[in-house]
Structure formats: structure tokens, C-alpha cells
Amino acid sequence: MNRYIAILIAALTSAEMQAFELAPRLIVNITIDQLNADYIDAFSPFFKAAGFQKLMQEGKTYEVASCPFTPVSVPSSIATISTGTTPFHHGIIGSQWIDRTTLHPVYCVDEKQYIYGPSQLKTSTVGDEMKVSTHGKSIIYSIAADKSAAILSAGHAADNAIWYDEDFRKWKTTAFYGASPQWLNTPLAPHNINNEAIGDKAIEIISRSGMGKDDIPDMLTVTLSASMEDNEQFRNREDALQQIYIQIDNVLDKLVSNIEHQVGKSHVLFVITGTGTTDNKENDYGLYRIPTGNFYINRTTKLLNVYLCAIYGQGTYIDATWGNQIYLNRKTIEQKRLNMHDVLTRCQELLLESVGISDVYTCDRLLTGNNDVYKLLQGYNPSVSGDIIVNVAPGWKLINEDTQESYTSRYNIILFPVIFYGTNIKGERISTPITIDRIAPTISKSIHIRAPNACSAAPLF
């Protein structure tokens, strides 16, 4: 009997060892801002055989992916990809929000001691967990055009986060991660940043840092962009989009082939996905008789304060507004010994009477709500979000004359693929919808580490 147990244990140990040997040495997580599945299909005849086509044919492709929260922004989406959870836990609700202690806007990667860093990110990332599990031996880098994408992808324990400084026309990092690599700006950075330059720098990072050279897993995160903003030289939107996607296809071709050559095809796992965002180009709906209008949130909040003064007596009941969020003066409400729920209900009732508002969500309504507010709740964080969220009707423009903010309300969801290509992956197309919070636990499982500490989503495979 003991002999059979010994044989069974030996077999299990052998299987486990084989699994570890097959684990990828390098994870390359490529996020493409504003990636749209419809455009990949539309422009596929112009792609090279080794770009999108190769990845989607030889990789495990989840054709329909989206974000599990709303509203979606590039920082909040990238933070969700890296942490495997939503803004409700990781705290990145957007590019900026109001700091309740100063009543000034705070940028998502502001850092008191180092100017920029990941301190606003409240949970661990895949890269952080890799560092923990390997006692700091994993090599973790990120590269992006924008500092927020680079830092939020990298996490807290990375070797470095690299982005492009347009003012000084060079690659830059933050002292949060220690000294900048000596090779950072040799050769000279390009005059104008684009996807090709980011791809070339990503290849250089792998070569310079020695990623993927041993059995200790390393990770590089790369952020590219399918934005229209840098392609205004084209005569029309379709020409611009076509050139953008052809450029991205070329970058993927070069990036994947170079990394496979450096590290070995069987040792790399590539993950390609999008952010669920779209361009912010304003449309003049009025020219086409589409229902529209302007909603001035700063004027509305001033009226709201007058209304609350009439009910509860003189005072400042509203601290600030940012985007579509209203921050109440909790100190005044506490000093007057008012019931917060009653104040929120009064505010909601008045705001719902305003033209251009489709719905109003108080913090009470979100935190005690059912599935009908689930996605809004996941995009909300009690410590940094406002007390009241105003949903402006689709097609209407929200304007804040005090902060000079403005945007046109849209409710549509951007769908994009998630592609896993490389180590142990067989070609497969999957049409079942998924959400991007499942990427982090899937990567974690592939390299046999714990998922990030706020991740409750299940691995995809």
C-alpha cells in the first residue's frame, strides 16, 4: 500500500514540476487605448500576416470584452487590468477627482514625496504579486506615452515605469522606483511620440534589463493608442482610423517577433486588450436636429445650495463639483446635526427636476442598491468619489464654468477583444462575453502566483 502511495506522490510531483517548467518566463501585457473590435474586423484586409491576424488565429481570442464598471476612463481601465478589481476597491475612479482635505483636484498618480507614483492605487497589481512571490527577483517594467498609464500598469513594487515627456522630448521615470536606468535616453528619444516609438522602446527595455533569461517570471506592460487625436492630418475619419490600425498592426508584428527572438517563442505569454474608451471628439448634435442641450453643473449646485439654505438655514452645504460629481460639505452637515440621508434625498429631488438630467445617484442609493446600480457602484469609491453623481441625458453637454470642464454624455459601451498568445496557448475563438478584471487572475494562474489582493474574479482558463 505504501508503495502505491509513494508512486502516486512521485507522479503528482512530476506533474507539478512539469507545469512549472511550462510556465512563461516573460509576460508581455499590451493594452491598446480605444481599441475597437469593429475596426479590427473592418481593416483586417490591410493587416500583415504576423500582426493581428497571427495573434487572433494562433491565440486564444475572447472576441467580446468590456469593463465591469462605469464610467470608464483610461486610468481606471488600466488599473483594473493590472489589479483584477474595479475602482470600488482600487480607488482609481478617473484621471482626476477632488481631494476632500484641500478641495482641489488631485491627479490619479500624484505623489507627495516623489511628485508622481502609484500611492493612489489602493491594491496590489500582478507585478506586485510577482515581486512578492519571487522575493523581489522578478523584473517588472512598464512603458507608455502617458505617466498615468505607465505607473498604474507598473504598480508599487516595479523596477520602473517609463513614459514620454513631451515638454523635454525625452523618456522619463519617477524617483518612486529609484534611480532612472542609465540607458533610458540613449539613443535619443523621438521628437514626436507614437506607437512605433513605444514599441521600439519596449524591445530595448527587454534587451537592456535581461527579461526572460531565467525561470523567474518577469513582466513588461506596454500601452499603445488607437486615438484619433494624433492623426488629424488625414482628410476623413475612415482614412485616419485605417492608418492608425495599420500602424498598430505593424507595431504588434515587430514587437512580438523581436521578443520571441530574444526570449524564445515558447517562453513568452502575450496578452493584448483594450481600455473600453472612445475618442472625446465633440459633436454638434443641434446641427442635425438630434436632441441636445447644455447642463451647467456649477450653476445647478449654486441653486442647490440656496435650496438647502432655505430648508436648513444659512451655510455652505456643497464643497465642490468635479465632472458629474457633487461633494457635500460633511462638516457643515455634521455641525448642524442634520441627517445625511435626508440631505441627500432633498438634493436628489431637486436635481431630478432639472432639464437635461436623466438620473441622480446618491452614495446611499449606490451603497444599498441592487443589480440595477452594480456597474455604477463598481466605478465608485467611497473615499474619493462625490456624494452625488448626476447622469446627464445622452447627447447633452455637461459644462462646469468654474473648472472649464465640458463633455458630451454618451452611454454606449465599447467592445474589444482580449487575446492570449504564446506559452501553452492553442488557437481558439470564444464569443462568450468577458470583463477585463479577469485578465489579472488569468496571468497570475499562468505563472503560479496569487492573484492581486483585491481580485475576486475567476481566471479565464
PDB file of C-alpha atoms in Angstrom, residues 21-312:
ATOM      1  CA  GLU A  21       8.671  24.226 -16.370  1.00  0.00           C
ATOM      2  CA  LEU A  22       5.969  25.178 -18.878  1.00  0.00           C
ATOM      3  CA  ALA A  23       5.173  28.476 -17.132  1.00  0.00           C
ATOM      4  CA  PRO A  24       6.147  31.522 -19.213  1.00  0.00           C
ATOM      5  CA  ARG A  25       9.362  33.317 -18.301  1.00  0.00           C
ATOM      6  CA  LEU A  26       8.011  36.620 -19.564  1.00  0.00           C
ATOM      7  CA  ILE A  27       4.549  38.185 -19.584  1.00  0.00           C
ATOM      8  CA  VAL A  28       4.025  40.994 -22.102  1.00  0.00           C
ATOM      9  CA  ASN A  29       0.739  42.760 -21.389  1.00  0.00           C
ATOM     10  CA  ILE A  30      -0.156  45.119 -24.267  1.00  0.00           C
ATOM     11  CA  THR A  31      -3.091  47.451 -23.690  1.00  0.00           C
ATOM     12  CA  ILE A  32      -4.354  49.486 -26.650  1.00  0.00           C
ATOM     13  CA  ASP A  33      -6.347  52.547 -25.653  1.00  0.00           C
ATOM     14  CA  GLN A  34      -9.561  52.972 -27.684  1.00  0.00           C
ATOM     15  CA  LEU A  35      -9.174  49.565 -29.341  1.00  0.00           C
ATOM     16  CA  ASN A  36     -12.455  48.643 -31.026  1.00  0.00           C
ATOM     17  CA  ALA A  37     -13.351  45.152 -32.226  1.00  0.00           C
ATOM     18  CA  ASP A  38     -15.400  46.542 -35.120  1.00  0.00           C
ATOM     19  CA  TYR A  39     -12.385  48.392 -36.542  1.00  0.00           C
ATOM     20  CA  ILE A  40     -10.143  45.324 -36.284  1.00  0.00           C
ATOM     21  CA  ASP A  41     -12.657  43.456 -38.453  1.00  0.00           C
ATOM     22  CA  ALA A  42     -13.109  46.380 -40.857  1.00  0.00           C
ATOM     23  CA  PHE A  43      -9.396  46.891 -41.519  1.00  0.00           C
ATOM     24  CA  SER A  44      -8.243  43.257 -41.336  1.00  0.00           C
ATOM     25  CA  PRO A  45      -7.657  43.065 -45.147  1.00  0.00           C
ATOM     26  CA  PHE A  46      -4.852  45.630 -44.701  1.00  0.00           C
ATOM     27  CA  PHE A  47      -3.077  43.783 -41.858  1.00  0.00           C
ATOM     28  CA  LYS A  48       0.130  41.791 -42.141  1.00  0.00           C
ATOM     29  CA  ALA A  49       0.035  38.048 -41.600  1.00  0.00           C
ATOM     30  CA  ALA A  50       2.173  38.359 -38.457  1.00  0.00           C
ATOM     31  CA  GLY A  51       0.233  41.104 -36.645  1.00  0.00           C
ATOM     32  CA  PHE A  52      -3.399  40.991 -35.506  1.00  0.00           C
ATOM     33  CA  GLN A  53      -4.137  38.072 -37.848  1.00  0.00           C
ATOM     34  CA  LYS A  54      -1.428  35.834 -36.363  1.00  0.00           C
ATOM     35  CA  LEU A  55      -2.352  36.726 -32.780  1.00  0.00           C
ATOM     36  CA  MET A  56      -6.058  36.078 -33.285  1.00  0.00           C
ATOM     37  CA  GLN A  57      -5.580  32.881 -35.294  1.00  0.00           C
ATOM     38  CA  GLU A  58      -2.919  31.258 -33.111  1.00  0.00           C
ATOM     39  CA  GLY A  59      -4.002  32.768 -29.808  1.00  0.00           C
ATOM     40  CA  LYS A  60      -6.972  32.247 -27.501  1.00  0.00           C
ATOM     41  CA  THR A  61      -9.180  35.167 -28.516  1.00  0.00           C
ATOM     42  CA  TYR A  62     -12.104  36.352 -26.416  1.00  0.00           C
ATOM     43  CA  GLU A  63     -13.973  38.344 -29.044  1.00  0.00           C
ATOM     44  CA  VAL A  64     -16.279  40.372 -26.768  1.00  0.00           C
ATOM     45  CA  ALA A  65     -14.730  42.092 -23.758  1.00  0.00           C
ATOM     46  CA  SER A  66     -15.788  45.149 -21.782  1.00  0.00           C
ATOM     47  CA  CYS A  67     -15.213  46.946 -18.488  1.00  0.00           C
ATOM     48  CA  PRO A  68     -17.244  45.794 -15.441  1.00  0.00           C
ATOM     49  CA  PHE A  69     -17.882  49.354 -14.230  1.00  0.00           C
ATOM     50  CA  THR A  70     -18.984  52.787 -15.356  1.00  0.00           C
ATOM     51  CA  PRO A  71     -17.914  55.477 -16.144  1.00  0.00           C
ATOM     52  CA  VAL A  72     -14.842  54.182 -17.969  1.00  0.00           C
ATOM     53  CA  SER A  73     -11.598  56.147 -18.281  1.00  0.00           C
ATOM     54  CA  VAL A  74      -8.120  55.138 -19.399  1.00  0.00           C
ATOM     55  CA  PRO A  75      -6.612  55.242 -15.861  1.00  0.00           C
ATOM     56  CA  SER A  76      -9.500  53.332 -14.264  1.00  0.00           C
ATOM     57  CA  SER A  77      -9.451  50.703 -17.009  1.00  0.00           C
ATOM     58  CA  ILE A  78      -5.676  50.194 -16.859  1.00  0.00           C
ATOM     59  CA  ALA A  79      -5.822  49.957 -13.066  1.00  0.00           C
ATOM     60  CA  THR A  80      -8.499  47.249 -13.399  1.00  0.00           C
ATOM     61  CA  ILE A  81      -6.390  45.270 -15.878  1.00  0.00           C
ATOM     62  CA  SER A  82      -3.372  45.374 -13.553  1.00  0.00           C
ATOM     63  CA  THR A  83      -5.235  44.704 -10.275  1.00  0.00           C
ATOM     64  CA  GLY A  84      -8.089  42.416 -11.335  1.00  0.00           C
ATOM     65  CA  THR A  85     -10.634  44.553  -9.498  1.00  0.00           C
ATOM     66  CA  THR A  86     -12.742  47.671 -10.014  1.00  0.00           C
ATOM     67  CA  PRO A  87     -12.430  51.316  -8.873  1.00  0.00           C
ATOM     68  CA  PHE A  88     -14.603  50.473  -5.869  1.00  0.00           C
ATOM     69  CA  HIS A  89     -11.551  48.667  -4.474  1.00  0.00           C
ATOM     70  CA  HIS A  90      -8.504  50.010  -6.345  1.00  0.00           C
ATOM     71  CA  GLY A  91      -9.577  53.652  -5.983  1.00  0.00           C
ATOM     72  CA  ILE A  92      -8.747  54.996  -9.462  1.00  0.00           C
ATOM     73  CA  ILE A  93     -12.136  56.437 -10.447  1.00  0.00           C
ATOM     74  CA  GLY A  94     -10.770  58.586 -13.281  1.00  0.00           C
ATOM     75  CA  SER A  95      -7.906  60.849 -14.294  1.00  0.00           C
ATOM     76  CA  GLN A  96      -8.740  63.324 -11.518  1.00  0.00           C
ATOM     77  CA  TRP A  97     -11.062  63.794  -8.577  1.00  0.00           C
ATOM     78  CA  ILE A  98     -11.495  66.188  -5.656  1.00  0.00           C
ATOM     79  CA  ASP A  99      -9.277  65.825  -2.599  1.00  0.00           C
ATOM     80  CA  ARG A 100     -11.703  66.387   0.277  1.00  0.00           C
ATOM     81  CA  THR A 101      -8.971  67.787   2.555  1.00  0.00           C
ATOM     82  CA  THR A 102      -7.844  70.519   0.134  1.00  0.00           C
ATOM     83  CA  LEU A 103     -10.929  70.778  -2.121  1.00  0.00           C
ATOM     84  CA  HIS A 104      -8.533  70.846  -5.061  1.00  0.00           C
ATOM     85  CA  PRO A 105      -8.405  68.318  -7.896  1.00  0.00           C
ATOM     86  CA  VAL A 106      -5.857  65.536  -7.475  1.00  0.00           C
ATOM     87  CA  TYR A 107      -4.303  63.656 -10.380  1.00  0.00           C
ATOM     88  CA  CYS A 108      -4.533  59.862 -10.259  1.00  0.00           C
ATOM     89  CA  VAL A 109      -0.739  59.387  -9.972  1.00  0.00           C
ATOM     90  CA  ASP A 110       0.113  62.424  -7.857  1.00  0.00           C
ATOM     91  CA  GLU A 111       2.673  61.563  -5.194  1.00  0.00           C
ATOM     92  CA  LYS A 112       3.555  63.940  -2.341  1.00  0.00           C
ATOM     93  CA  GLN A 113       7.157  62.827  -1.870  1.00  0.00           C
ATOM     94  CA  TYR A 114       8.120  61.845  -5.431  1.00  0.00           C
ATOM     95  CA  ILE A 115       5.751  64.085  -7.487  1.00  0.00           C
ATOM     96  CA  TYR A 116       4.433  61.031  -9.360  1.00  0.00           C
ATOM     97  CA  GLY A 117       3.831  57.490  -8.114  1.00  0.00           C
ATOM     98  CA  PRO A 118       1.238  54.756  -7.518  1.00  0.00           C
ATOM     99  CA  SER A 119       0.138  55.692  -3.985  1.00  0.00           C
ATOM    100  CA  GLN A 120      -3.431  56.485  -5.105  1.00  0.00           C
ATOM    101  CA  LEU A 121      -3.718  52.847  -6.249  1.00  0.00           C
ATOM    102  CA  LYS A 122      -5.100  51.128  -3.161  1.00  0.00           C
ATOM    103  CA  THR A 123      -4.457  47.468  -4.046  1.00  0.00           C
ATOM    104  CA  SER A 124      -1.670  45.263  -5.369  1.00  0.00           C
ATOM    105  CA  THR A 125      -1.076  44.541  -9.064  1.00  0.00           C
ATOM    106  CA  VAL A 126       0.058  41.397 -10.851  1.00  0.00           C
ATOM    107  CA  GLY A 127       3.561  42.853 -10.971  1.00  0.00           C
ATOM    108  CA  ASP A 128       3.487  43.494  -7.225  1.00  0.00           C
ATOM    109  CA  GLU A 129       2.465  39.904  -6.514  1.00  0.00           C
ATOM    110  CA  MET A 130       5.235  38.659  -8.817  1.00  0.00           C
ATOM    111  CA  LYS A 131       7.769  40.622  -6.789  1.00  0.00           C
ATOM    112  CA  VAL A 132       6.366  39.246  -3.525  1.00  0.00           C
ATOM    113  CA  SER A 133       6.312  35.625  -4.705  1.00  0.00           C
ATOM    114  CA  THR A 134       9.893  35.742  -6.064  1.00  0.00           C
ATOM    115  CA  HIS A 135      11.304  37.762  -3.134  1.00  0.00           C
ATOM    116  CA  GLY A 136      11.939  40.716  -5.413  1.00  0.00           C
ATOM    117  CA  LYS A 137      13.728  38.784  -8.160  1.00  0.00           C
ATOM    118  CA  SER A 138      11.125  39.274 -10.933  1.00  0.00           C
ATOM    119  CA  ILE A 139      11.914  42.128 -13.313  1.00  0.00           C
ATOM    120  CA  ILE A 140       8.893  44.410 -13.786  1.00  0.00           C
ATOM    121  CA  TYR A 141       8.783  47.350 -16.232  1.00  0.00           C
ATOM    122  CA  SER A 142       6.079  49.384 -17.956  1.00  0.00           C
ATOM    123  CA  ILE A 143       6.208  51.730 -20.933  1.00  0.00           C
ATOM    124  CA  ALA A 144       3.568  54.207 -22.162  1.00  0.00           C
ATOM    125  CA  ALA A 145       3.192  57.635 -23.697  1.00  0.00           C
ATOM    126  CA  ASP A 146       1.401  58.858 -20.570  1.00  0.00           C
ATOM    127  CA  LYS A 147       2.622  58.774 -16.969  1.00  0.00           C
ATOM    128  CA  SER A 148      -0.666  57.513 -15.528  1.00  0.00           C
ATOM    129  CA  ALA A 149      -0.773  54.506 -17.876  1.00  0.00           C
ATOM    130  CA  ALA A 150       2.858  53.661 -17.136  1.00  0.00           C
ATOM    131  CA  ILE A 151       2.589  53.973 -13.349  1.00  0.00           C
ATOM    132  CA  LEU A 152      -0.780  52.273 -12.888  1.00  0.00           C
ATOM    133  CA  SER A 153       0.373  49.372 -15.055  1.00  0.00           C
ATOM    134  CA  ALA A 154       3.623  49.030 -13.132  1.00  0.00           C
ATOM    135  CA  GLY A 155       2.181  49.076  -9.621  1.00  0.00           C
ATOM    136  CA  HIS A 156       4.033  49.700  -6.362  1.00  0.00           C
ATOM    137  CA  ALA A 157       6.967  47.295  -6.478  1.00  0.00           C
ATOM    138  CA  ALA A 158       8.079  47.551 -10.127  1.00  0.00           C
ATOM    139  CA  ASP A 159      11.640  48.184 -11.225  1.00  0.00           C
ATOM    140  CA  ASN A 160      10.456  51.187 -13.204  1.00  0.00           C
ATOM    141  CA  ALA A 161       7.633  52.905 -15.081  1.00  0.00           C
ATOM    142  CA  ILE A 162       8.691  54.802 -18.205  1.00  0.00           C
ATOM    143  CA  TRP A 163       6.743  57.416 -20.137  1.00  0.00           C
ATOM    144  CA  TYR A 164       7.402  60.178 -22.668  1.00  0.00           C
ATOM    145  CA  ASP A 165       7.833  63.771 -21.505  1.00  0.00           C
ATOM    146  CA  GLU A 166       6.572  65.991 -24.331  1.00  0.00           C
ATOM    147  CA  ASP A 167       7.983  69.195 -22.802  1.00  0.00           C
ATOM    148  CA  PHE A 168      11.561  67.904 -22.659  1.00  0.00           C
ATOM    149  CA  ARG A 169      11.175  65.403 -25.529  1.00  0.00           C
ATOM    150  CA  LYS A 170      12.691  62.512 -23.641  1.00  0.00           C
ATOM    151  CA  TRP A 171      11.747  59.371 -21.746  1.00  0.00           C
ATOM    152  CA  LYS A 172      11.086  59.910 -18.080  1.00  0.00           C
ATOM    153  CA  THR A 173      10.501  57.968 -14.855  1.00  0.00           C
ATOM    154  CA  THR A 174       9.712  58.788 -11.231  1.00  0.00           C
ATOM    155  CA  ALA A 175      12.103  58.581  -8.297  1.00  0.00           C
ATOM    156  CA  PHE A 176       9.461  56.493  -6.527  1.00  0.00           C
ATOM    157  CA  TYR A 177      11.022  53.448  -8.212  1.00  0.00           C
ATOM    158  CA  GLY A 178      14.601  54.538  -7.532  1.00  0.00           C
ATOM    159  CA  ALA A 179      17.253  55.821  -9.922  1.00  0.00           C
ATOM    160  CA  SER A 180      16.474  56.053 -13.641  1.00  0.00           C
ATOM    161  CA  PRO A 181      18.195  53.444 -15.804  1.00  0.00           C
ATOM    162  CA  GLN A 182      21.397  54.792 -17.354  1.00  0.00           C
ATOM    163  CA  TRP A 183      20.263  53.615 -20.781  1.00  0.00           C
ATOM    164  CA  LEU A 184      16.905  55.428 -20.587  1.00  0.00           C
ATOM    165  CA  ASN A 185      17.652  58.151 -23.152  1.00  0.00           C
ATOM    166  CA  THR A 186      20.399  56.528 -25.238  1.00  0.00           C
ATOM    167  CA  PRO A 187      19.661  56.698 -28.093  1.00  0.00           C
ATOM    168  CA  LEU A 188      17.786  59.995 -28.122  1.00  0.00           C
ATOM    169  CA  ALA A 189      14.030  59.874 -27.768  1.00  0.00           C
ATOM    170  CA  PRO A 190      11.907  60.774 -30.813  1.00  0.00           C
ATOM    171  CA  HIS A 191      10.601  64.299 -31.327  1.00  0.00           C
ATOM    172  CA  ASN A 192       7.025  63.048 -31.569  1.00  0.00           C
ATOM    173  CA  ILE A 193       5.819  60.053 -29.606  1.00  0.00           C
ATOM    174  CA  ASN A 194       3.813  57.379 -31.405  1.00  0.00           C
ATOM    175  CA  ASN A 195       3.055  53.669 -31.158  1.00  0.00           C
ATOM    176  CA  GLU A 196       6.149  52.750 -33.172  1.00  0.00           C
ATOM    177  CA  ALA A 197       8.449  54.628 -30.782  1.00  0.00           C
ATOM    178  CA  ILE A 198       6.811  52.965 -27.766  1.00  0.00           C
ATOM    179  CA  GLY A 199       7.173  49.540 -29.393  1.00  0.00           C
ATOM    180  CA  ASP A 200      10.857  50.154 -30.108  1.00  0.00           C
ATOM    181  CA  LYS A 201      11.447  51.267 -26.524  1.00  0.00           C
ATOM    182  CA  ALA A 202       9.664  48.159 -25.236  1.00  0.00           C
ATOM    183  CA  ILE A 203      12.040  45.962 -27.242  1.00  0.00           C
ATOM    184  CA  GLU A 204      15.002  47.917 -25.844  1.00  0.00           C
ATOM    185  CA  ILE A 205      13.747  47.528 -22.259  1.00  0.00           C
ATOM    186  CA  ILE A 206      13.646  43.739 -22.583  1.00  0.00           C
ATOM    187  CA  SER A 207      17.139  43.663 -24.038  1.00  0.00           C
ATOM    188  CA  ARG A 208      18.658  46.103 -21.535  1.00  0.00           C
ATOM    189  CA  SER A 209      17.003  44.657 -18.434  1.00  0.00           C
ATOM    190  CA  GLY A 210      17.627  40.981 -19.218  1.00  0.00           C
ATOM    191  CA  MET A 211      13.984  39.963 -19.026  1.00  0.00           C
ATOM    192  CA  GLY A 212      13.030  36.354 -19.706  1.00  0.00           C
ATOM    193  CA  LYS A 213      16.547  34.951 -19.306  1.00  0.00           C
ATOM    194  CA  ASP A 214      15.821  32.554 -16.438  1.00  0.00           C
ATOM    195  CA  ASP A 215      12.947  30.622 -14.895  1.00  0.00           C
ATOM    196  CA  ILE A 216      11.929  33.532 -12.624  1.00  0.00           C
ATOM    197  CA  PRO A 217       8.922  35.182 -14.337  1.00  0.00           C
ATOM    198  CA  ASP A 218       9.237  38.802 -15.486  1.00  0.00           C
ATOM    199  CA  MET A 219       6.639  41.209 -16.864  1.00  0.00           C
ATOM    200  CA  LEU A 220       6.545  44.137 -19.269  1.00  0.00           C
ATOM    201  CA  THR A 221       3.371  46.188 -19.720  1.00  0.00           C
ATOM    202  CA  VAL A 222       3.028  48.281 -22.868  1.00  0.00           C
ATOM    203  CA  THR A 223       0.324  50.869 -23.559  1.00  0.00           C
ATOM    204  CA  LEU A 224      -0.390  51.820 -27.166  1.00  0.00           C
ATOM    205  CA  SER A 225      -3.138  54.070 -28.537  1.00  0.00           C
ATOM    206  CA  ALA A 226      -5.754  53.958 -31.280  1.00  0.00           C
ATOM    207  CA  SER A 227      -6.658  57.601 -30.644  1.00  0.00           C
ATOM    208  CA  MET A 228      -7.649  59.921 -33.470  1.00  0.00           C
ATOM    209  CA  GLU A 229      -6.057  62.937 -31.802  1.00  0.00           C
ATOM    210  CA  ASP A 230      -2.583  62.338 -33.237  1.00  0.00           C
ATOM    211  CA  ASN A 231      -3.823  61.656 -36.755  1.00  0.00           C
ATOM    212  CA  GLU A 232      -5.558  64.873 -37.754  1.00  0.00           C
ATOM    213  CA  GLN A 233      -3.545  65.126 -40.983  1.00  0.00           C
ATOM    214  CA  PHE A 234      -5.881  62.691 -42.718  1.00  0.00           C
ATOM    215  CA  ARG A 235      -8.761  64.012 -44.766  1.00  0.00           C
ATOM    216  CA  ASN A 236     -11.510  61.993 -43.138  1.00  0.00           C
ATOM    217  CA  ARG A 237     -12.187  59.781 -40.165  1.00  0.00           C
ATOM    218  CA  GLU A 238     -12.086  56.492 -42.064  1.00  0.00           C
ATOM    219  CA  ASP A 239      -8.643  57.225 -43.560  1.00  0.00           C
ATOM    220  CA  ALA A 240      -7.320  58.186 -40.137  1.00  0.00           C
ATOM    221  CA  LEU A 241      -8.698  55.076 -38.438  1.00  0.00           C
ATOM    222  CA  GLN A 242      -7.357  52.823 -41.172  1.00  0.00           C
ATOM    223  CA  GLN A 243      -3.849  54.262 -40.814  1.00  0.00           C
ATOM    224  CA  ILE A 244      -3.999  54.005 -37.022  1.00  0.00           C
ATOM    225  CA  TYR A 245      -4.914  50.312 -37.112  1.00  0.00           C
ATOM    226  CA  ILE A 246      -2.348  49.530 -39.804  1.00  0.00           C
ATOM    227  CA  GLN A 247       0.295  51.241 -37.653  1.00  0.00           C
ATOM    228  CA  ILE A 248      -0.739  49.257 -34.572  1.00  0.00           C
ATOM    229  CA  ASP A 249      -0.687  46.052 -36.626  1.00  0.00           C
ATOM    230  CA  ASN A 250       2.879  46.832 -37.760  1.00  0.00           C
ATOM    231  CA  VAL A 251       3.958  47.583 -34.190  1.00  0.00           C
ATOM    232  CA  LEU A 252       2.473  44.298 -32.919  1.00  0.00           C
ATOM    233  CA  ASP A 253       4.236  42.410 -35.710  1.00  0.00           C
ATOM    234  CA  LYS A 254       7.626  43.936 -34.844  1.00  0.00           C
ATOM    235  CA  LEU A 255       7.144  43.753 -31.081  1.00  0.00           C
ATOM    236  CA  VAL A 256       6.037  40.121 -30.977  1.00  0.00           C
ATOM    237  CA  SER A 257       8.653  38.837 -33.432  1.00  0.00           C
ATOM    238  CA  ASN A 258      11.513  40.668 -31.696  1.00  0.00           C
ATOM    239  CA  ILE A 259      10.533  39.498 -28.227  1.00  0.00           C
ATOM    240  CA  GLU A 260      10.065  35.925 -29.408  1.00  0.00           C
ATOM    241  CA  HIS A 261      13.534  36.083 -30.951  1.00  0.00           C
ATOM    242  CA  GLN A 262      15.088  37.482 -27.752  1.00  0.00           C
ATOM    243  CA  VAL A 263      13.366  35.239 -25.229  1.00  0.00           C
ATOM    244  CA  GLY A 264      12.160  32.231 -27.205  1.00  0.00           C
ATOM    245  CA  LYS A 265       8.663  31.705 -28.567  1.00  0.00           C
ATOM    246  CA  SER A 266       7.784  29.029 -26.010  1.00  0.00           C
ATOM    247  CA  HIS A 267       8.799  31.222 -23.057  1.00  0.00           C
ATOM    248  CA  VAL A 268       6.577  34.305 -23.629  1.00  0.00           C
ATOM    249  CA  LEU A 269       2.892  34.909 -22.945  1.00  0.00           C
ATOM    250  CA  PHE A 270       1.417  37.935 -24.699  1.00  0.00           C
ATOM    251  CA  VAL A 271      -1.861  39.484 -23.553  1.00  0.00           C
ATOM    252  CA  ILE A 272      -3.443  42.060 -25.876  1.00  0.00           C
ATOM    253  CA  THR A 273      -6.533  44.015 -24.872  1.00  0.00           C
ATOM    254  CA  GLY A 274      -8.262  47.425 -24.910  1.00  0.00           C
ATOM    255  CA  THR A 275      -9.473  50.006 -22.405  1.00  0.00           C
ATOM    256  CA  GLY A 276     -13.137  50.333 -23.370  1.00  0.00           C
ATOM    257  CA  THR A 277     -12.741  54.056 -24.063  1.00  0.00           C
ATOM    258  CA  THR A 278     -13.511  56.094 -27.153  1.00  0.00           C
ATOM    259  CA  ASP A 279     -12.398  59.468 -28.513  1.00  0.00           C
ATOM    260  CA  ASN A 280     -13.817  62.552 -26.815  1.00  0.00           C
ATOM    261  CA  LYS A 281     -14.458  64.469 -30.010  1.00  0.00           C
ATOM    262  CA  GLU A 282     -17.445  66.753 -29.537  1.00  0.00           C
ATOM    263  CA  ASN A 283     -20.359  66.547 -31.958  1.00  0.00           C
ATOM    264  CA  ASP A 284     -22.714  69.432 -32.621  1.00  0.00           C
ATOM    265  CA  TYR A 285     -25.949  67.450 -32.428  1.00  0.00           C
ATOM    266  CA  GLY A 286     -28.004  70.605 -32.790  1.00  0.00           C
ATOM    267  CA  LEU A 287     -26.980  70.926 -36.450  1.00  0.00           C
ATOM    268  CA  TYR A 288     -28.691  67.620 -37.155  1.00  0.00           C
ATOM    269  CA  ARG A 289     -31.797  68.206 -35.002  1.00  0.00           C
ATOM    270  CA  ILE A 290     -30.703  65.494 -32.550  1.00  0.00           C
ATOM    271  CA  PRO A 291     -31.967  66.221 -29.011  1.00  0.00           C
ATOM    272  CA  THR A 292     -29.255  68.065 -27.104  1.00  0.00           C
ATOM    273  CA  GLY A 293     -28.623  70.911 -24.686  1.00  0.00           C
ATOM    274  CA  ASN A 294     -26.217  72.317 -22.123  1.00  0.00           C
ATOM    275  CA  PHE A 295     -26.347  71.376 -18.458  1.00  0.00           C
ATOM    276  CA  TYR A 296     -24.323  73.770 -16.278  1.00  0.00           C
ATOM    277  CA  ILE A 297     -23.439  71.808 -13.169  1.00  0.00           C
ATOM    278  CA  ASN A 298     -21.771  74.778 -11.425  1.00  0.00           C
ATOM    279  CA  ARG A 299     -24.927  76.890 -11.744  1.00  0.00           C
ATOM    280  CA  THR A 300     -27.091  73.979 -10.625  1.00  0.00           C
ATOM    281  CA  THR A 301     -25.017  73.355  -7.483  1.00  0.00           C
ATOM    282  CA  LYS A 302     -25.228  77.037  -6.523  1.00  0.00           C
ATOM    283  CA  LEU A 303     -29.001  76.821  -6.832  1.00  0.00           C
ATOM    284  CA  LEU A 304     -28.906  73.592  -4.824  1.00  0.00           C
ATOM    285  CA  ASN A 305     -27.020  75.336  -2.006  1.00  0.00           C
ATOM    286  CA  VAL A 306     -29.633  78.126  -1.921  1.00  0.00           C
ATOM    287  CA  TYR A 307     -32.341  75.458  -1.724  1.00  0.00           C
ATOM    288  CA  LEU A 308     -30.617  73.715   1.212  1.00  0.00           C
ATOM    289  CA  CYS A 309     -30.137  77.075   2.983  1.00  0.00           C
ATOM    290  CA  ALA A 310     -33.880  77.690   2.722  1.00  0.00           C
ATOM    291  CA  ILE A 311     -34.551  74.336   4.401  1.00  0.00           C
ATOM    292  CA  TYR A 312     -31.743  74.024   6.951  1.00  0.00           C
TER     293      TYR A 312
END
